[in-house]
Short mmCIF file of C-alpha atoms in Angstrom, two decimals:
data_model
loop_
_atom_site.label_atom_id
_atom_site.label_comp_id
_atom_site.label_asym_id
_atom_site.label_seq_id
_atom_site.Cartn_x
_atom_site.Cartn_y
_atom_site.Cartn_z
CA UNK A 912 6.06 14.42 -3.51
CA UNK A 913 3.70 13.32 -6.28
CA UNK A 914 1.81 15.82 -8.41
CA UNK A 915 -1.48 14.55 -7.00
CA UNK A 916 -0.51 15.03 -3.36
CA UNK A 917 0.99 18.46 -4.13
CA UNK A 918 -2.27 19.54 -5.76
CA UNK A 919 -4.29 18.24 -2.80
CA UNK A 920 -2.07 20.19 -0.39
CA UNK A 921 -2.54 23.37 -2.43
CA UNK A 922 -6.33 22.89 -2.46
CA UNK A 923 -6.27 22.61 1.35
CA UNK A 924 -4.19 25.79 1.62
CA UNK A 925 -6.51 27.64 -0.75
CA UNK A 926 -9.58 26.61 1.22
CA UNK A 927 -8.00 28.21 4.28
CA UNK A 928 -7.28 31.33 2.24
CA UNK A 929 -10.85 31.51 0.88
CA UNK A 930 -12.26 31.34 4.39
CA UNK A 931 -10.44 34.60 5.15
CA UNK A 932 -11.86 36.37 2.07
CA UNK A 933 -15.34 37.68 1.39
CA UNK A 934 -17.58 36.61 -1.50
CA UNK A 935 -16.58 38.51 -4.61
CA UNK A 936 -12.98 39.07 -3.45
CA UNK A 937 -10.36 38.35 -6.05
CA UNK A 938 -8.19 35.29 -5.43
CA UNK A 939 -4.45 35.92 -5.88
CA UNK A 940 -3.27 35.39 -9.43
CA UNK A 941 -1.70 32.14 -10.61
CA UNK A 942 1.73 33.78 -10.54
CA UNK A 943 1.21 34.90 -6.94
CA UNK A 944 0.07 31.43 -5.92
CA UNK A 945 3.07 29.83 -7.66
CA UNK A 946 5.45 32.08 -5.75
CA UNK A 947 3.62 31.87 -2.42
CA UNK A 948 3.25 28.09 -2.28
CA UNK A 949 6.26 27.14 -4.44
CA UNK A 950 4.32 24.94 -6.84
CA UNK A 951 4.11 24.68 -10.62
CA UNK A 952 1.55 26.25 -12.95
CA UNK A 953 -0.13 22.90 -13.64
CA UNK A 954 -0.62 22.32 -9.92
CA UNK A 955 -2.26 25.73 -9.55
CA UNK A 956 -4.54 25.07 -12.52
CA UNK A 957 -5.66 21.72 -11.09
CA UNK A 958 -6.33 23.23 -7.65
CA UNK A 959 -8.39 26.11 -9.07
CA UNK A 960 -10.35 23.68 -11.23
CA UNK A 961 -11.11 21.55 -8.16
CA UNK A 962 -12.35 24.56 -6.19
CA UNK A 963 -14.43 25.76 -9.14
CA UNK A 964 -16.06 22.32 -9.43
CA UNK A 965 -16.95 22.55 -5.73
CA UNK A 966 -18.52 25.96 -6.26
CA UNK A 967 -16.02 27.66 -3.96
CA UNK A 968 -14.63 29.99 -6.64
CA UNK A 969 -15.75 31.49 -9.94
CA UNK A 970 -13.31 31.96 -12.80
CA UNK A 971 -13.81 34.83 -15.22
CA UNK A 972 -11.57 34.66 -18.29
CA UNK A 973 -9.58 37.84 -18.64
CA UNK A 974 -10.48 39.02 -15.13
CA UNK A 975 -9.25 36.32 -12.74
CA UNK A 976 -10.65 34.02 -10.09
CA UNK A 977 -13.07 35.22 -7.41
CA UNK A 978 -14.57 33.86 -4.20
CA UNK A 979 -18.03 32.48 -4.96
CA UNK A 980 -21.14 33.63 -3.13
CA UNK A 981 -21.83 31.48 -0.09
CA UNK A 982 -25.26 29.80 0.30
CA UNK A 983 -27.77 31.65 2.47
CA UNK A 984 -31.21 30.93 3.89
CA UNK A 985 -32.73 27.84 5.53
CA UNK A 986 -30.57 24.77 5.21
CA UNK A 987 -27.43 26.75 4.38
CA UNK A 988 -25.81 26.06 7.73
CA UNK A 989 -23.74 22.98 8.59
CA UNK A 990 -25.88 19.84 8.24
CA UNK A 991 -26.66 17.84 11.36
CA UNK A 992 -25.35 14.33 10.75
CA UNK A 993 -25.14 13.35 14.41
CA UNK A 994 -27.89 10.73 13.87
CA UNK A 995 -25.38 8.63 11.93
CA UNK A 996 -23.46 7.81 15.12
CA UNK A 997 -26.40 5.64 16.18
CA UNK A 998 -27.02 4.12 12.75
CA UNK A 999 -23.36 3.13 12.33
CA UNK A 1000 -22.84 1.79 15.85
CA UNK A 1001 -21.06 -1.56 15.98
CA UNK A 1002 -19.52 -1.34 12.48
CA UNK A 1003 -16.25 0.45 13.11
CA UNK A 1004 -13.59 0.64 10.42
CA UNK A 1005 -9.94 0.88 11.44
CA UNK A 1006 -8.97 4.46 10.68
CA UNK A 1007 -5.31 3.66 11.45
CA UNK A 1008 -4.97 2.16 7.99
CA UNK A 1009 -5.90 5.40 6.24
CA UNK A 1010 -3.00 7.33 4.65
CA UNK A 1011 -1.95 10.51 6.40
CA UNK A 1012 -2.84 13.88 4.95
CA UNK A 1013 -0.47 15.13 2.23
CA UNK A 1014 2.44 17.30 3.28
CA UNK A 1015 2.59 20.91 2.12
CA UNK A 1016 4.99 21.94 -0.64
CA UNK A 1017 8.59 21.13 0.20
CA UNK A 1018 7.65 18.09 2.26
CA UNK A 1019 9.49 14.77 2.03
CA UNK A 1020 7.55 11.52 2.19
CA UNK A 1021 9.03 8.48 3.89
CA UNK A 1022 5.56 7.06 4.50
CA UNK A 1023 3.20 4.76 2.64
CA UNK A 1024 3.81 1.75 0.47
CA UNK A 1025 4.23 3.03 -3.09
CA UNK A 1026 6.99 4.12 -5.42
CA UNK A 1027 7.72 7.75 -6.15
CA UNK A 1028 6.58 8.73 -9.64
CA UNK A 1029 10.23 8.90 -10.76
CA UNK A 1030 10.53 5.13 -10.12
CA UNK A 1031 7.35 4.16 -11.94
CA UNK A 1032 7.43 2.97 -15.58
CA UNK A 1033 5.24 5.89 -16.64
CA UNK A 1034 6.16 5.81 -20.32
CA UNK A 1035 5.70 2.05 -20.59
CA UNK A 1036 2.37 2.29 -18.74
CA UNK A 1037 1.13 4.97 -21.12
CA UNK A 1038 2.16 2.99 -24.17
CA UNK A 1039 0.57 -0.18 -22.82
CA UNK A 1040 -2.70 1.57 -22.07
CA UNK A 1041 -2.75 3.18 -25.54
CA UNK A 1042 -2.19 -0.18 -27.24
CA UNK A 1043 -4.84 -1.82 -25.06
CA UNK A 1044 -7.38 0.88 -25.87
CA UNK A 1045 -6.97 0.23 -29.61
CA UNK A 1046 -8.07 -3.39 -29.30
CA UNK A 1047 -11.55 -3.84 -30.81
CA UNK A 1048 -12.81 -5.69 -27.72
CA UNK A 1049 -11.11 -3.42 -25.16
CA UNK A 1050 -14.43 -2.35 -23.65
CA UNK A 1051 -16.20 -5.70 -23.78
CA UNK A 1052 -17.19 -7.37 -20.54
CA UNK A 1053 -14.34 -9.38 -19.03
CA UNK A 1054 -14.79 -12.91 -17.64
CA UNK A 1055 -15.27 -12.99 -13.88
CA UNK A 1056 -12.04 -15.01 -13.53
CA UNK A 1057 -10.06 -12.53 -15.64
CA UNK A 1058 -8.63 -12.57 -19.14
CA UNK A 1059 -7.00 -15.89 -20.03
CA UNK A 1060 -3.61 -14.42 -21.11
CA UNK A 1061 -3.31 -12.49 -17.85
CA UNK A 1062 -4.24 -15.53 -15.77
CA UNK A 1063 -1.54 -17.48 -17.62
CA UNK A 1064 1.02 -14.77 -16.82
CA UNK A 1065 0.25 -14.91 -13.10
CA UNK A 1066 0.38 -18.72 -13.17
CA UNK A 1067 3.87 -18.67 -14.75
CA UNK A 1068 5.06 -16.18 -12.14
CA UNK A 1069 3.92 -18.47 -9.32
CA UNK A 1070 5.58 -21.53 -10.87
CA UNK A 1071 5.28 -25.12 -9.72
CA UNK A 1072 2.07 -26.87 -10.69
CA UNK A 1073 0.00 -23.67 -10.71
CA UNK A 1074 -2.15 -23.38 -13.83
CA UNK A 1075 -4.15 -20.53 -15.32
CA UNK A 1076 -7.35 -22.24 -14.09
CA UNK A 1077 -6.18 -21.64 -10.50
CA UNK A 1078 -5.96 -17.86 -11.02
CA UNK A 1079 -8.62 -15.24 -10.28
CA UNK A 1080 -7.69 -11.74 -11.49
CA UNK A 1081 -8.53 -9.02 -8.97
CA UNK A 1082 -8.57 -5.25 -8.79
CA UNK A 1083 -5.33 -4.98 -6.85
CA UNK A 1084 -4.28 -6.65 -3.61
CA UNK A 1085 -6.23 -4.78 -0.92
CA UNK A 1086 -9.70 -5.55 -2.25
CA UNK A 1087 -8.67 -9.18 -2.79
CA UNK A 1088 -7.48 -9.39 0.80
CA UNK A 1089 -10.82 -8.10 2.06
CA UNK A 1090 -12.62 -10.64 -0.13
CA UNK A 1091 -10.47 -13.50 1.19
CA UNK A 1092 -11.11 -12.68 4.82
CA UNK A 1093 -14.86 -12.46 4.27
CA UNK A 1094 -14.93 -15.64 2.19
CA UNK A 1095 -13.03 -17.85 4.63
CA UNK A 1096 -13.80 -16.69 8.19
CA UNK A 1097 -17.24 -16.09 9.68
CA UNK A 1098 -17.82 -12.75 11.48
CA UNK A 1099 -16.37 -12.87 14.98
CA UNK A 1100 -13.84 -15.54 14.05
CA UNK A 1101 -10.08 -15.35 14.62
CA UNK A 1102 -7.41 -14.78 11.98
CA UNK A 1103 -3.75 -15.33 12.84
CA UNK A 1104 -1.18 -12.78 11.68
CA UNK A 1105 2.51 -12.16 12.07
CA UNK A 1106 3.33 -9.55 14.65
CA UNK A 1107 4.04 -6.93 13.40
CA UNK A 1108 2.08 -7.04 10.14
CA UNK A 1109 0.62 -4.95 7.31
CA UNK A 1110 -1.94 -2.40 8.67
CA UNK A 1111 -4.15 -2.85 5.61
CA UNK A 1112 -4.58 -6.51 6.54
CA UNK A 1113 -5.52 -5.55 10.10
CA UNK A 1114 -8.06 -3.04 8.78
CA UNK A 1115 -9.56 -5.52 6.30
CA UNK A 1116 -9.92 -8.19 8.99
CA UNK A 1117 -11.53 -5.82 11.47
CA UNK A 1118 -13.88 -4.42 8.84
CA UNK A 1119 -15.02 -8.00 8.19
CA UNK A 1120 -15.76 -8.41 11.89
CA UNK A 1121 -12.79 -10.72 12.50
CA UNK A 1122 -10.36 -10.84 15.41
CA UNK A 1123 -6.70 -10.46 14.36
CA UNK A 1124 -4.48 -12.46 16.73
CA UNK A 1125 -0.69 -12.10 16.84
CA UNK A 1126 1.92 -14.78 16.22
CA UNK A 1127 5.45 -13.65 17.15
CA UNK A 1128 8.23 -13.58 14.57
CA UNK A 1129 12.00 -13.25 14.76
CA UNK A 1130 14.84 -12.63 12.33
CA UNK A 1131 13.89 -15.75 10.35
CA UNK A 1132 10.19 -14.87 10.06
CA UNK A 1133 7.12 -16.28 11.78
CA UNK A 1134 7.89 -18.94 14.40
CA UNK A 1135 6.37 -22.33 13.50
CA UNK A 1136 6.34 -23.55 17.13
CA UNK A 1137 4.31 -20.59 18.34
CA UNK A 1138 2.13 -20.79 15.24
CA UNK A 1139 1.14 -24.36 16.14
CA UNK A 1140 0.30 -23.20 19.67
CA UNK A 1141 -1.80 -20.34 18.30
CA UNK A 1142 -3.82 -22.65 16.04
CA UNK A 1143 -4.41 -25.04 18.94
CA UNK A 1144 -5.46 -22.32 21.39
CA UNK A 1145 -7.70 -20.29 19.07
CA UNK A 1146 -9.17 -22.81 16.65
CA UNK A 1147 -8.32 -20.39 13.84
CA UNK A 1148 -8.80 -21.53 10.25
CA UNK A 1149 -6.76 -18.81 8.59
CA UNK A 1150 -3.19 -17.51 8.78
CA UNK A 1151 -2.24 -14.33 6.93
CA UNK A 1152 1.49 -13.97 6.37
CA UNK A 1153 4.11 -12.32 4.14
CA UNK A 1154 6.94 -14.82 3.70
CA UNK A 1155 8.99 -12.71 1.29
CA UNK A 1156 10.22 -9.18 2.18
CA UNK A 1157 7.75 -8.89 5.03
CA UNK A 1158 6.08 -5.52 5.57
CA UNK A 1159 7.21 -3.78 7.74
CA UNK A 1160 10.35 -5.65 8.89
CA UNK A 1161 11.76 -6.83 5.55
CA UNK A 1162 12.21 -10.38 6.91
CA UNK A 1163 12.30 -13.37 4.56
CA UNK A 1164 10.92 -16.63 5.95
CA UNK A 1165 13.90 -18.94 6.41
CA UNK A 1166 14.15 -21.92 4.00
CA UNK A 1167 13.81 -24.49 6.78
CA UNK A 1168 10.65 -22.80 8.05
CA UNK A 1169 8.79 -22.44 4.77
CA UNK A 1170 7.60 -26.05 4.61
CA UNK A 1171 7.12 -26.12 8.39
CA UNK A 1172 4.69 -23.20 8.34
CA UNK A 1173 2.61 -24.76 5.57
CA UNK A 1174 2.57 -28.12 7.39
CA UNK A 1175 1.41 -26.46 10.63
CA UNK A 1176 -1.47 -24.79 8.79
CA UNK A 1177 -2.33 -28.04 6.99
CA UNK A 1178 -2.37 -29.98 10.25
CA UNK A 1179 -4.75 -27.40 11.74
CA UNK A 1180 -7.11 -27.72 8.77
CA UNK A 1181 -6.50 -24.04 8.05
CA UNK A 1182 -5.77 -21.88 5.03
CA UNK A 1183 -2.53 -19.92 4.70
CA UNK A 1184 -2.91 -16.66 2.79
CA UNK A 1185 0.49 -15.86 1.28
CA UNK A 1186 0.70 -12.12 0.54
CA UNK A 1187 3.44 -11.97 -2.11
CA UNK A 1188 3.19 -8.23 -2.72
CA UNK A 1189 6.96 -7.68 -2.93
CA UNK A 1190 8.00 -10.38 -5.42
CA UNK A 1191 9.13 -7.71 -7.91
CA UNK A 1192 10.72 -5.48 -5.27
CA UNK A 1193 13.91 -7.45 -4.69
CA UNK A 1194 17.25 -5.67 -4.43
CA UNK A 1195 19.20 -7.98 -6.70
CA UNK A 1196 19.37 -11.24 -4.73
CA UNK A 1197 17.47 -14.38 -5.64
CA UNK A 1198 13.83 -14.33 -4.49
CA UNK A 1199 12.49 -17.55 -2.88
CA UNK A 1200 9.80 -19.56 -4.65
CA UNK A 1201 6.27 -18.73 -3.55
CA UNK A 1202 4.84 -21.13 -1.00
CA UNK A 1203 1.98 -21.89 -3.38
CA UNK A 1204 4.41 -23.37 -5.92
CA UNK A 1205 5.04 -26.36 -3.64
CA UNK A 1206 1.57 -26.63 -2.12
CA UNK A 1207 -0.07 -30.02 -2.71
CA UNK A 1208 -3.65 -29.70 -1.56
CA UNK A 1209 -4.89 -26.12 -1.57
CA UNK A 1210 -3.65 -25.09 1.88
CA UNK A 1211 -1.93 -22.00 0.44
CA UNK A 1212 -3.91 -19.16 -1.12
CA UNK A 1213 -1.52 -16.91 -2.98
CA UNK A 1214 -2.10 -13.16 -3.29
CA UNK A 1215 -0.03 -11.02 -5.64
CA UNK A 1216 -0.27 -7.69 -7.42
CA UNK A 1217 1.32 -5.54 -10.13
CA UNK A 1218 0.49 -2.36 -8.23
CA UNK A 1219 3.61 -2.11 -6.06
CA UNK A 1220 6.27 -2.42 -8.82
CA UNK A 1221 4.31 -0.34 -11.36
CA UNK A 1222 1.87 2.32 -10.16
CA UNK A 1223 -0.76 2.81 -7.44
CA UNK A 1224 -3.34 3.17 -10.22
CA UNK A 1225 -2.55 -0.13 -11.93
CA UNK A 1226 -5.09 -1.93 -9.75
CA UNK A 1227 -4.37 -5.41 -11.06
CA UNK A 1228 -3.65 -8.40 -8.86
CA UNK A 1229 -4.44 -12.09 -8.62
CA UNK A 1230 -5.55 -14.74 -6.16
CA UNK A 1231 -4.32 -18.29 -6.73
CA UNK A 1232 -6.34 -20.99 -5.00
CA UNK A 1233 -7.43 -24.60 -5.47
CA UNK A 1234 -10.48 -26.57 -4.40
CA UNK A 1235 -13.93 -25.51 -3.15
CA UNK A 1236 -12.65 -22.15 -1.95
CA UNK A 1237 -12.16 -21.10 -5.57
CA UNK A 1238 -15.89 -21.46 -6.23
CA UNK A 1239 -16.65 -19.36 -3.19
CA UNK A 1240 -14.23 -16.65 -4.27
CA UNK A 1241 -15.69 -16.64 -7.77
CA UNK A 1242 -19.19 -16.24 -6.31
CA UNK A 1243 -18.01 -13.35 -4.15
CA UNK A 1244 -16.79 -11.53 -7.23
CA UNK A 1245 -20.40 -11.36 -8.38
CA UNK A 1246 -21.34 -9.84 -5.04
CA UNK A 1247 -18.47 -7.33 -4.91
CA UNK A 1248 -17.73 -6.08 -8.41
CA UNK A 1249 -18.48 -8.75 -11.09
CA UNK A 1250 -15.04 -8.47 -12.73
CA UNK A 1251 -11.92 -6.34 -13.02
CA UNK A 1252 -12.06 -3.59 -15.63
CA UNK A 1253 -11.03 -5.05 -18.98
CA UNK A 1254 -8.98 -2.05 -20.22
CA UNK A 1255 -6.74 -2.33 -17.15
CA UNK A 1256 -6.34 -6.06 -17.67
CA UNK A 1257 -5.46 -5.52 -21.33
CA UNK A 1258 -2.96 -2.82 -20.34
CA UNK A 1259 -1.38 -5.13 -17.77
CA UNK A 1260 -0.94 -7.83 -20.40
CA UNK A 1261 0.70 -5.31 -22.73
CA UNK A 1262 2.95 -4.00 -19.96
CA UNK A 1263 4.35 -7.25 -18.60
CA UNK A 1264 4.62 -8.98 -21.99
CA UNK A 1265 7.07 -6.49 -23.48
CA UNK A 1266 10.82 -5.97 -22.98
CA UNK A 1267 10.22 -2.62 -21.25
CA UNK A 1268 8.88 -4.47 -18.20
CA UNK A 1269 12.05 -6.48 -17.67
CA UNK A 1270 14.16 -3.36 -18.14
CA UNK A 1271 12.02 -1.55 -15.58
CA UNK A 1272 12.36 -4.32 -13.01
CA UNK A 1273 16.15 -4.41 -13.40
CA UNK A 1274 16.39 -0.62 -13.02
CA UNK A 1275 13.97 -0.65 -10.10
CA UNK A 1276 15.98 -3.33 -8.29
CA UNK A 1277 19.15 -1.27 -8.59
CA UNK A 1278 17.40 1.92 -7.48
CA UNK A 1279 15.81 0.30 -4.44
CA UNK A 1280 19.13 -1.21 -3.38
CA UNK A 1281 20.84 2.18 -3.73
CA UNK A 1282 18.11 4.03 -1.86
CA UNK A 1283 17.99 1.54 1.01
CA UNK A 1284 21.74 1.86 1.53
CA UNK A 1285 21.67 5.66 1.22
CA UNK A 1286 18.92 6.08 3.80
CA UNK A 1287 20.55 3.60 6.18
CA UNK A 1288 23.85 5.50 5.95
CA UNK A 1289 22.15 8.87 6.43
CA UNK A 1290 20.28 7.64 9.49
CA UNK A 1291 23.48 6.17 10.96
CA UNK A 1292 25.03 9.63 10.75
CA UNK A 1293 22.06 11.74 11.80
CA UNK A 1294 20.33 9.53 14.42
CA UNK A 1295 22.96 6.97 15.45
CA UNK A 1296 20.92 5.65 18.39
CA UNK A 1297 18.17 4.39 16.08
CA UNK A 1298 18.49 0.64 15.50
CA UNK A 1299 17.63 -1.54 12.50
CA UNK A 1300 17.03 -5.25 12.98
CA UNK A 1301 18.27 -6.01 9.45
CA UNK A 1302 19.20 -4.42 6.17
CA UNK A 1303 16.40 -5.47 3.80
CA UNK A 1304 17.12 -7.58 0.73
CA UNK A 1305 13.88 -6.40 -0.83
CA UNK A 1306 10.81 -4.26 -0.32
CA UNK A 1307 10.42 -0.54 0.20
CA UNK A 1308 11.03 0.02 3.91
CA UNK A 1309 13.45 0.27 6.80
CA UNK A 1310 12.06 -0.88 10.16
CA UNK A 1311 13.49 1.28 12.93
CA UNK A 1312 13.58 0.61 16.68
CA UNK A 1313 13.70 3.83 18.70
CA UNK A 1314 15.78 4.05 21.88
CA UNK A 1315 14.21 4.27 25.35
CA UNK A 1316 12.45 7.57 25.93
CA UNK A 1317 11.49 8.13 22.29
CA UNK A 1318 7.88 7.42 21.33
CA UNK A 1319 6.72 6.78 17.79
CA UNK A 1320 3.77 9.18 17.90
CA UNK A 1321 5.84 12.06 19.30
CA UNK A 1322 8.64 11.50 16.80
CA UNK A 1323 6.19 11.18 13.88
CA UNK A 1324 4.40 14.40 14.87
CA UNK A 1325 7.68 16.27 15.27
CA UNK A 1326 8.89 14.94 11.92
CA UNK A 1327 5.71 16.10 10.22
CA UNK A 1328 6.18 19.57 11.71
CA UNK A 1329 9.54 19.58 9.91
CA UNK A 1330 8.03 18.45 6.63
CA UNK A 1331 8.80 14.71 6.80
CA UNK A 1332 6.11 12.02 6.81
CA UNK A 1333 6.90 8.69 8.51
CA UNK A 1334 4.73 5.76 9.64
CA UNK A 1335 4.22 5.06 13.34
CA UNK A 1336 5.19 1.54 14.28
CA UNK A 1337 2.23 1.07 16.63
CA UNK A 1338 -0.06 0.80 13.57
CA UNK A 1339 1.54 -2.53 12.60
CA UNK A 1340 0.69 -4.68 15.61
CA UNK A 1341 -2.46 -6.84 15.86
CA UNK A 1342 -3.00 -6.83 19.60
CA UNK A 1343 -0.18 -6.69 22.10
CA UNK A 1344 1.43 -3.42 23.23
CA UNK A 1345 4.06 -2.69 20.58
CA UNK A 1346 7.68 -1.71 21.01
CA UNK A 1347 8.54 1.77 19.87
CA UNK A 1348 9.20 1.62 16.13
CA UNK A 1349 8.98 3.59 12.92
CA UNK A 1350 8.62 2.45 9.31
CA UNK A 1351 10.49 4.53 6.73
CA UNK A 1352 9.82 4.21 2.99
CA UNK A 1353 13.02 4.85 1.03
CA UNK A 1354 11.16 4.64 -2.31
CA UNK A 1355 8.62 7.43 -1.71
CA UNK A 1356 11.07 10.35 -1.82
CA UNK A 1357 12.05 12.01 -5.08
CA UNK A 1358 15.76 11.13 -4.99
CA UNK A 1359 18.80 10.43 -2.84
CA UNK A 1360 19.18 14.10 -1.95
CA UNK A 1361 15.66 14.13 -0.50
CA UNK A 1362 16.44 11.04 1.55
CA UNK A 1363 19.54 12.70 2.98
CA UNK A 1364 17.61 15.88 3.76
CA UNK A 1365 14.81 13.82 5.29
CA UNK A 1366 17.28 12.11 7.63
CA UNK A 1367 18.68 15.53 8.64
CA UNK A 1368 15.19 16.81 9.41
CA UNK A 1369 14.44 13.69 11.43
CA UNK A 1370 17.51 14.38 13.56
CA UNK A 1371 16.23 17.88 14.29
CA UNK A 1372 12.71 16.58 14.95
CA UNK A 1373 14.02 13.98 17.46
CA UNK A 1374 15.93 16.68 19.28
CA UNK A 1375 12.76 18.73 19.65
CA UNK A 1376 10.62 15.72 20.62
CA UNK A 1377 13.07 14.87 23.40
CA UNK A 1378 13.41 18.43 24.73
#
């Protein structure tokens, strides 16, 4: 578990403890908290600092930490915010896309879509940020399109005829996805998506007032024949898909289908948003060219990011588009956030331009391959009736089909009770009733031993869920 999530879990535990104490009572010492919750001194210090900033505790050097006096008098009770239910009516946001609460100390995460801190290039990131901060123009305003060297880097990664002028630097992939949906489809309009698909895309579409509609996929990716039917039936002007290391299934769109899918979208007069989030998460095999590299007329809008292979806090991504839609996207940047923070852009340039980045990607590829195999083997031993449709050649996840009688919510809840976080498969489907599935992240745990222990706990949790 990351330091941040451990600290958040400790804060939650301490809030429960404070509720049982009276104002002026002494909070257990740092040593007692370390022993009780099995955390490090730095975690305790961060948690106490958070509670002090909230006014929940008072620290007295040399004496300890004490429960702060609670507010009294008129207005000190719980505020009445019930009026907001009326004011917010009709603008629901999909809460299913929100990350689950952090596990307490000793928990094992197989949820989410990020690397464990041990897999992140922390030293290279720190060095890149330090070098970027020393540049004399590091804090100048950045161009709305992004810094020219970074745009050139993303253009080279895409390949083909893509140029730096086609690139718009964004603050990560999720915000860019939200911008794309709002820019292309009017509220109430349909957007086609693979089924299953990324929950963040579902949430972004619904928040924009759009209607996500499913297009079935198989082992070779989205089905072009059913995609053509979906365009014809719905009149949709946008397809969102993940052709390479699809989240959650790990599928790679088959070579013979790649041009077909683009041609179907082109014939429908529609855009195809290619979410290429996992380009740097391959497990050692060759990664197919992006669809945008062979696009002739602006049908494909390419979305990529450095966040997944680097760090959740390196919120740097890019949208590659051609034609009038680029002017609309540029205009929307002025509405949303003007530009992406220049220091982060400078740090990204420093990071990916040096030899440490290539070394990191090679090491990451080997680690992901090893972890995927280790978790698959552990699950085969511990829960042999769980089925995988494929062994992924890239990405961060295993997509698991549960046997009859096991339900994703019950298994996920039982797993959490045993200190393991997993993602329910029902979150990944746009519309139709989903099969019973789980998504397991083999890159979120600390090491191979945690993955093996997580699989053992899942076996116990399944036994309890079925009893």
